[in-house]
XYZ file of C-alpha atoms in Angstrom:
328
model
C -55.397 -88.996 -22.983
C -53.687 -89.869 -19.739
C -50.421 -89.337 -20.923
C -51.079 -85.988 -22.122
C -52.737 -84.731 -18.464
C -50.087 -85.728 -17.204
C -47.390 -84.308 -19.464
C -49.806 -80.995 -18.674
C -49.406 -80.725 -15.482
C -45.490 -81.433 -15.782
C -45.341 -78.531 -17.704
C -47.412 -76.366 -15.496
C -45.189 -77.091 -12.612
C -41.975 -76.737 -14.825
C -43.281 -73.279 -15.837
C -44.577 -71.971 -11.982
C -40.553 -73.347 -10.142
C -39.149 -71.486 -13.304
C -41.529 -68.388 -12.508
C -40.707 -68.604 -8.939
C -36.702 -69.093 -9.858
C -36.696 -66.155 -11.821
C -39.037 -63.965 -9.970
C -36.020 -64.900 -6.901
C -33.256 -63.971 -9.518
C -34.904 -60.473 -10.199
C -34.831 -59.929 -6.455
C -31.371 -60.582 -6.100
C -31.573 -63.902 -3.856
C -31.567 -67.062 -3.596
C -34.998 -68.772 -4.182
C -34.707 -70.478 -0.856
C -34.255 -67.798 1.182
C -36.650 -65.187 1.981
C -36.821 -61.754 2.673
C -38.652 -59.884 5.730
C -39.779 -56.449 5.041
C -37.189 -55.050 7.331
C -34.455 -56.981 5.320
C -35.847 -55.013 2.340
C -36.041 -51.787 3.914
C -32.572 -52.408 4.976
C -31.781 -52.937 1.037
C -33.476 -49.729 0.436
C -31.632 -47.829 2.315
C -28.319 -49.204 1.604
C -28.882 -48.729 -1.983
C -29.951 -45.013 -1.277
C -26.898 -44.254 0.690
C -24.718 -46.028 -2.088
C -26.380 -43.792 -4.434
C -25.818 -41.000 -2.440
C -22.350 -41.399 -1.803
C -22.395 -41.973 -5.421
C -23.744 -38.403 -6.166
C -21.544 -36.587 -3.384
C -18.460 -38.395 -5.427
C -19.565 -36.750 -8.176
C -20.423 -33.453 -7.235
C -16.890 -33.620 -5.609
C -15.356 -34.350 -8.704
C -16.921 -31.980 -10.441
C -15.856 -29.176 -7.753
C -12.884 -30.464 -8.334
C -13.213 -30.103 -12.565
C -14.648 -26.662 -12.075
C -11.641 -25.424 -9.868
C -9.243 -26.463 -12.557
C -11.185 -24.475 -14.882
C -11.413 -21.435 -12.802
C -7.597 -21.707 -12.367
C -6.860 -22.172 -16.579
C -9.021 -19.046 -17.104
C -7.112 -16.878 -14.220
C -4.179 -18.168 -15.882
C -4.904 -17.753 -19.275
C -3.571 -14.450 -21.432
C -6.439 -13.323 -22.964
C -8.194 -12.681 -19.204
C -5.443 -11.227 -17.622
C -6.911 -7.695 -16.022
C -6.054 -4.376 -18.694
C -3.249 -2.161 -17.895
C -5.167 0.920 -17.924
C -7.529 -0.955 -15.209
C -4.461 -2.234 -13.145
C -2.747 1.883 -13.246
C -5.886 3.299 -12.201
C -6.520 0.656 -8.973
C -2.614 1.888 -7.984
C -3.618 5.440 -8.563
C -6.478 5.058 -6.472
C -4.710 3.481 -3.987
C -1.439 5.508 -3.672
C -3.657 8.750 -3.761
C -5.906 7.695 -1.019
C -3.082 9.536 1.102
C -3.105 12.913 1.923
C 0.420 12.833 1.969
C 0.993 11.211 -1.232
C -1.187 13.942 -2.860
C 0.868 16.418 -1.255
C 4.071 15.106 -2.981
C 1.841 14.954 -6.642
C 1.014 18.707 -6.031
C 4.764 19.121 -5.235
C 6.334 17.847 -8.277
C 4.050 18.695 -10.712
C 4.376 22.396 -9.059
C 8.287 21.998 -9.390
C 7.601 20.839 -12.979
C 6.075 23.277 -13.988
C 7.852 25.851 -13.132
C 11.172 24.188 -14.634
C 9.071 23.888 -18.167
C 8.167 27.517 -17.679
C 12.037 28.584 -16.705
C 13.772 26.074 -19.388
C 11.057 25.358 -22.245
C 9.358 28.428 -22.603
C 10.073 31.091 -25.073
C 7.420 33.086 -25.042
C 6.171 35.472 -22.472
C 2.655 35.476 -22.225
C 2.938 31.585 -21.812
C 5.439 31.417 -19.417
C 2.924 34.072 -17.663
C 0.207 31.662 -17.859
C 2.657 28.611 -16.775
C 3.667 30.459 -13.567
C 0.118 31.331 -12.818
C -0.254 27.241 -12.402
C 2.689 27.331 -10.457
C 0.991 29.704 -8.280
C -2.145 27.897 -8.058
C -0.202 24.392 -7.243
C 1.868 26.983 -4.703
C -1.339 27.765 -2.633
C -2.864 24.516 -2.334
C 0.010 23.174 -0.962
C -0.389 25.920 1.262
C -3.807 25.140 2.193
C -3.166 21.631 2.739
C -0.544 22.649 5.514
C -3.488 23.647 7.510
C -3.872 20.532 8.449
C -0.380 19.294 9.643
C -0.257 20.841 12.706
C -2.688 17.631 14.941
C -0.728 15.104 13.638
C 2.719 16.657 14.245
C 1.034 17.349 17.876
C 0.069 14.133 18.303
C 3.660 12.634 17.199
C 5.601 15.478 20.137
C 3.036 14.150 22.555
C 4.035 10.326 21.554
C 6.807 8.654 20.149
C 5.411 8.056 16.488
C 7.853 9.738 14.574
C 10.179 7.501 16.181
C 12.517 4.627 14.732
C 12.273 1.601 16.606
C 16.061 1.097 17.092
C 17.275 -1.822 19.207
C 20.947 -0.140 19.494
C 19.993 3.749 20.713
C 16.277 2.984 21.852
C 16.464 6.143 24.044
C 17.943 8.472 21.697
C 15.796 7.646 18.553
C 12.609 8.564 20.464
C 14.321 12.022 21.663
C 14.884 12.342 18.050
C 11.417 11.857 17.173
C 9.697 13.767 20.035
C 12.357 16.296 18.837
C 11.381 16.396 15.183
C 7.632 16.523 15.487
C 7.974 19.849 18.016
C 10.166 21.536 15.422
C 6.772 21.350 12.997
C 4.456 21.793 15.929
C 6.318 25.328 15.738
C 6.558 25.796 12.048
C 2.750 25.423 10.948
C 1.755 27.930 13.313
C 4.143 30.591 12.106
C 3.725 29.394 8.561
C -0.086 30.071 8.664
C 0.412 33.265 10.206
C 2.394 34.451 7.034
C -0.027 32.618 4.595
C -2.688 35.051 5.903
C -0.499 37.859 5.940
C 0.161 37.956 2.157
C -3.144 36.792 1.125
C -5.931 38.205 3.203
C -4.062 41.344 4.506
C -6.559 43.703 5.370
C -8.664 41.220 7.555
C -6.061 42.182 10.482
C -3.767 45.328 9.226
C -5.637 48.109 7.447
C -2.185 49.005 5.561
C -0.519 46.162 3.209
C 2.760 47.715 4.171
C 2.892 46.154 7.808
C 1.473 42.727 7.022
C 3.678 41.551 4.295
C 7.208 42.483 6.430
C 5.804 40.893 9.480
C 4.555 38.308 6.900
C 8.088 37.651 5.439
C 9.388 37.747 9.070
C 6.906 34.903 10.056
C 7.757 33.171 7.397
C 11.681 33.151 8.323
C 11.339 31.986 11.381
C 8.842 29.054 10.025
C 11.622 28.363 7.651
C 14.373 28.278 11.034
C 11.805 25.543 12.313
C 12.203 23.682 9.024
C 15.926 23.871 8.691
C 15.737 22.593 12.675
C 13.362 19.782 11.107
C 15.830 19.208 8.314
C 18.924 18.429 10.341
C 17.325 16.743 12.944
C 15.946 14.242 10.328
C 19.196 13.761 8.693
C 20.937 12.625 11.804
C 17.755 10.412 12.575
C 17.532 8.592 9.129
C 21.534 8.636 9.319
C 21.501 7.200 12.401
C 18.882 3.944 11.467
C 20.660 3.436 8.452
C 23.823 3.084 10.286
C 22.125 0.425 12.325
C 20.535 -1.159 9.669
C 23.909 -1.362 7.942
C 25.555 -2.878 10.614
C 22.910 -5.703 11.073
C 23.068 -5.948 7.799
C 26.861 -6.620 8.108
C 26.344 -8.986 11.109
C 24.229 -11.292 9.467
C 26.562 -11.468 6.505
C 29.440 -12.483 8.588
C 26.928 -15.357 10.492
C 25.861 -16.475 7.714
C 29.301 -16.983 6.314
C 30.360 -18.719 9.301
C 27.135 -20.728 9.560
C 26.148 -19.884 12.970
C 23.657 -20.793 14.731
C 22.253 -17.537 15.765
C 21.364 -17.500 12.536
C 17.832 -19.059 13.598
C 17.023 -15.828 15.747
C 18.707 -12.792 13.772
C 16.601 -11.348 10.891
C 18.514 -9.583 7.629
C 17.248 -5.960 7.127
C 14.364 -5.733 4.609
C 15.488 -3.989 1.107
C 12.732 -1.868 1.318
C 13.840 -0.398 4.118
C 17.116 0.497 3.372
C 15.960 2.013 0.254
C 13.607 4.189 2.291
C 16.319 5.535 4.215
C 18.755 5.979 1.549
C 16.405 8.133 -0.077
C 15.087 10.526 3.150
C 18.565 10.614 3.541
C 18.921 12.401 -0.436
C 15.818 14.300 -0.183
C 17.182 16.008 3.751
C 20.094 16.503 1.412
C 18.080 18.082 -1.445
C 15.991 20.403 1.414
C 19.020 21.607 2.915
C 20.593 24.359 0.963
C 17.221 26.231 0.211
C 15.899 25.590 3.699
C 18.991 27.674 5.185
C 18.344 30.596 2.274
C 15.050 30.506 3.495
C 15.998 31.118 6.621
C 18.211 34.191 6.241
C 16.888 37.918 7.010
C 15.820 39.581 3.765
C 16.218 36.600 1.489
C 13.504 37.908 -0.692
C 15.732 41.242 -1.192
C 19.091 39.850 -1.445
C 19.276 36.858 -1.921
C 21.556 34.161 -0.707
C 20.903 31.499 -3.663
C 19.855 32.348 -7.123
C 15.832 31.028 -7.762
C 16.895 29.121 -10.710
C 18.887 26.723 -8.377
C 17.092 26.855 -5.356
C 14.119 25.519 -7.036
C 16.279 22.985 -9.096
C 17.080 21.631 -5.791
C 13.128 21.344 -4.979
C 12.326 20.055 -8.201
C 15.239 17.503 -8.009
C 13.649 16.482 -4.219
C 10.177 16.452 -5.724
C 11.055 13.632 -7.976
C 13.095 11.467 -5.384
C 9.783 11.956 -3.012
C 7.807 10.777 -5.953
C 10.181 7.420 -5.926
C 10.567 7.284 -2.370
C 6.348 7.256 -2.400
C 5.632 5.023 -5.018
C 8.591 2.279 -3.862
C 6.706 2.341 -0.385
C 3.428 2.180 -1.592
C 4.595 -0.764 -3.786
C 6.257 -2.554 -0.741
């Protein structure tokens, strides 16, 4: 009976320093050290921040995971953005100028009439085709209205200007000198517009109005044909210079100097910009001076058919000219 109390309470105390042992190993200490409630808060808190760092690695990597997706979808064929959807965001933007959608009205009025001229067979149609023409003709006419501020603005300022670093002096001259020959051609070019359209709301005969309208409109023409020679010695002029810097860094570059680090080549884009004023002042010049001759409606310096085969021909190199600078 004694031997079996005793073997009791062995076990009983073999059971509670096991308890206590394991109790210590659950706790993650040693079972003869103990822990103050700050030293557990402490534990607490390191064990959130490890699990928060934990998370934040995570999310990171996930960013991370979600960003190479994003870039495998861009990048994939089947989601790159429709044609049709990419023409009409260019159209929108390229005709978001008044300008540009004074060259559309221009070539497609120049088209037009070279379908009705070349294509056309029949009468009544090429009636109908030059009734467009007219049309296109008018609103081009209307839209003129509205040059004269801007070329105003450009004789009282030097934005019609090249920025030239070899004839500074002369460029800006040729500017101011190119934006007064169209602060006098609008004027006189309105005038005349009235004159053959709305005759009677200043002349009570039609006779008067559409001579002094056809004289108007020769002296507007004078004021272009100043315009056009005045731009082809300014565009001449800057691509000269541009040439010739082109040339300069050619030669530096050969001969590896070190000026190199400060010179700059002449942008592509530019140079095609000039190239092609330079073709359409080309194109304009011919029918600008039969414009500006007395009686060109009555005799005739040029024939129509290649006057406006000159205009059509300029209408499509403004088209490229407009487009290549949109582009760039």
């Amino acid at each position: 009976m004694t031997v079996t109390c005793t073997q009791l309470i062995h076990t009983a105390t073999t059971v509670e320093v096991w308890g206590k042992q394991r109790v210590a190993v659950l706790q993650n200490r040693s079972p003869d050290v103990k822990t103050s409630p700050n030293q557990i808060g402490k534990r607490l808190a390191l064990t959130s921040s490890t699990k928060q760092k934990q998370d934040v690695g995570k999310h990171a990597n996930q960013e991370k995971e979600d960003a190479k997706t994003q870039v495998m979808v861009k990048e994939s064929p089947s989601t790159k953005e429709p044609s049709l959807d990419r023409f009409l965001q260019g159209y929108n933007g390229f005709m978001w100028s008044g300008a540009n959608q004074e060259k559309m009205l221009k070539c497609l009025q120049y088209c037009l009439w070279m379908i009705s001229f070349f294509l056309l067979r029949e009468r009544e149609r090429q009636e109908d085709c030059d009734r467009l023409v007219k049309e296109l003709e008018s609103a081009r006419y209307i839209l003129r209205f509205l040059g004269l501020p801007p070329a105003l603005e450009a004789a009282r300022s030097v934005s019609w200007s090249f920025s030239s670093a070899e004839y500074p002096k002369l460029q800006q001259f040729l500017g101011k000198l190119l934006a007064w020959t169209m602060v006098g051609y609008y004027p006189l070019e309105h005038a005349a517009y009235l004159l053959w359209y709305s005759p009677k709301l200043i002349f009570p005969t039609s006779e008067v109005p559409f001579r002094l309208a056809e004289a108007l409109s020769m002296w507007s023409c004078r004021c272009w044909l100043a315009y056009v020679f005045v731009e082809i010695l300014q565009n001449g002029l800057q691509y000269y210079e541009e040439t010739q810097k082109a040339r300069k860094y050619a030669e530096q570059k050969k001969n590896d100097s070190q000026e190199l680090l400060s010179a700059k080549p002449p942008r592509p884009a530019t140079m095609k910009y000039l190239r092609l004023q330079l073709v359409r002042a080309s194109l304009h010049l011919l029918p600008a001076i039969h414009w500006s001759l007395r009686n060109s409606d009555i005799e005739p310096w040029l024939s129509l058919p290649f006057v406006n085969t000159l205009m059509w021909l300029e209408s499509v190199v403004c088209m490229i000219q407009g487009i290549a600078s949109f582009q760039s």
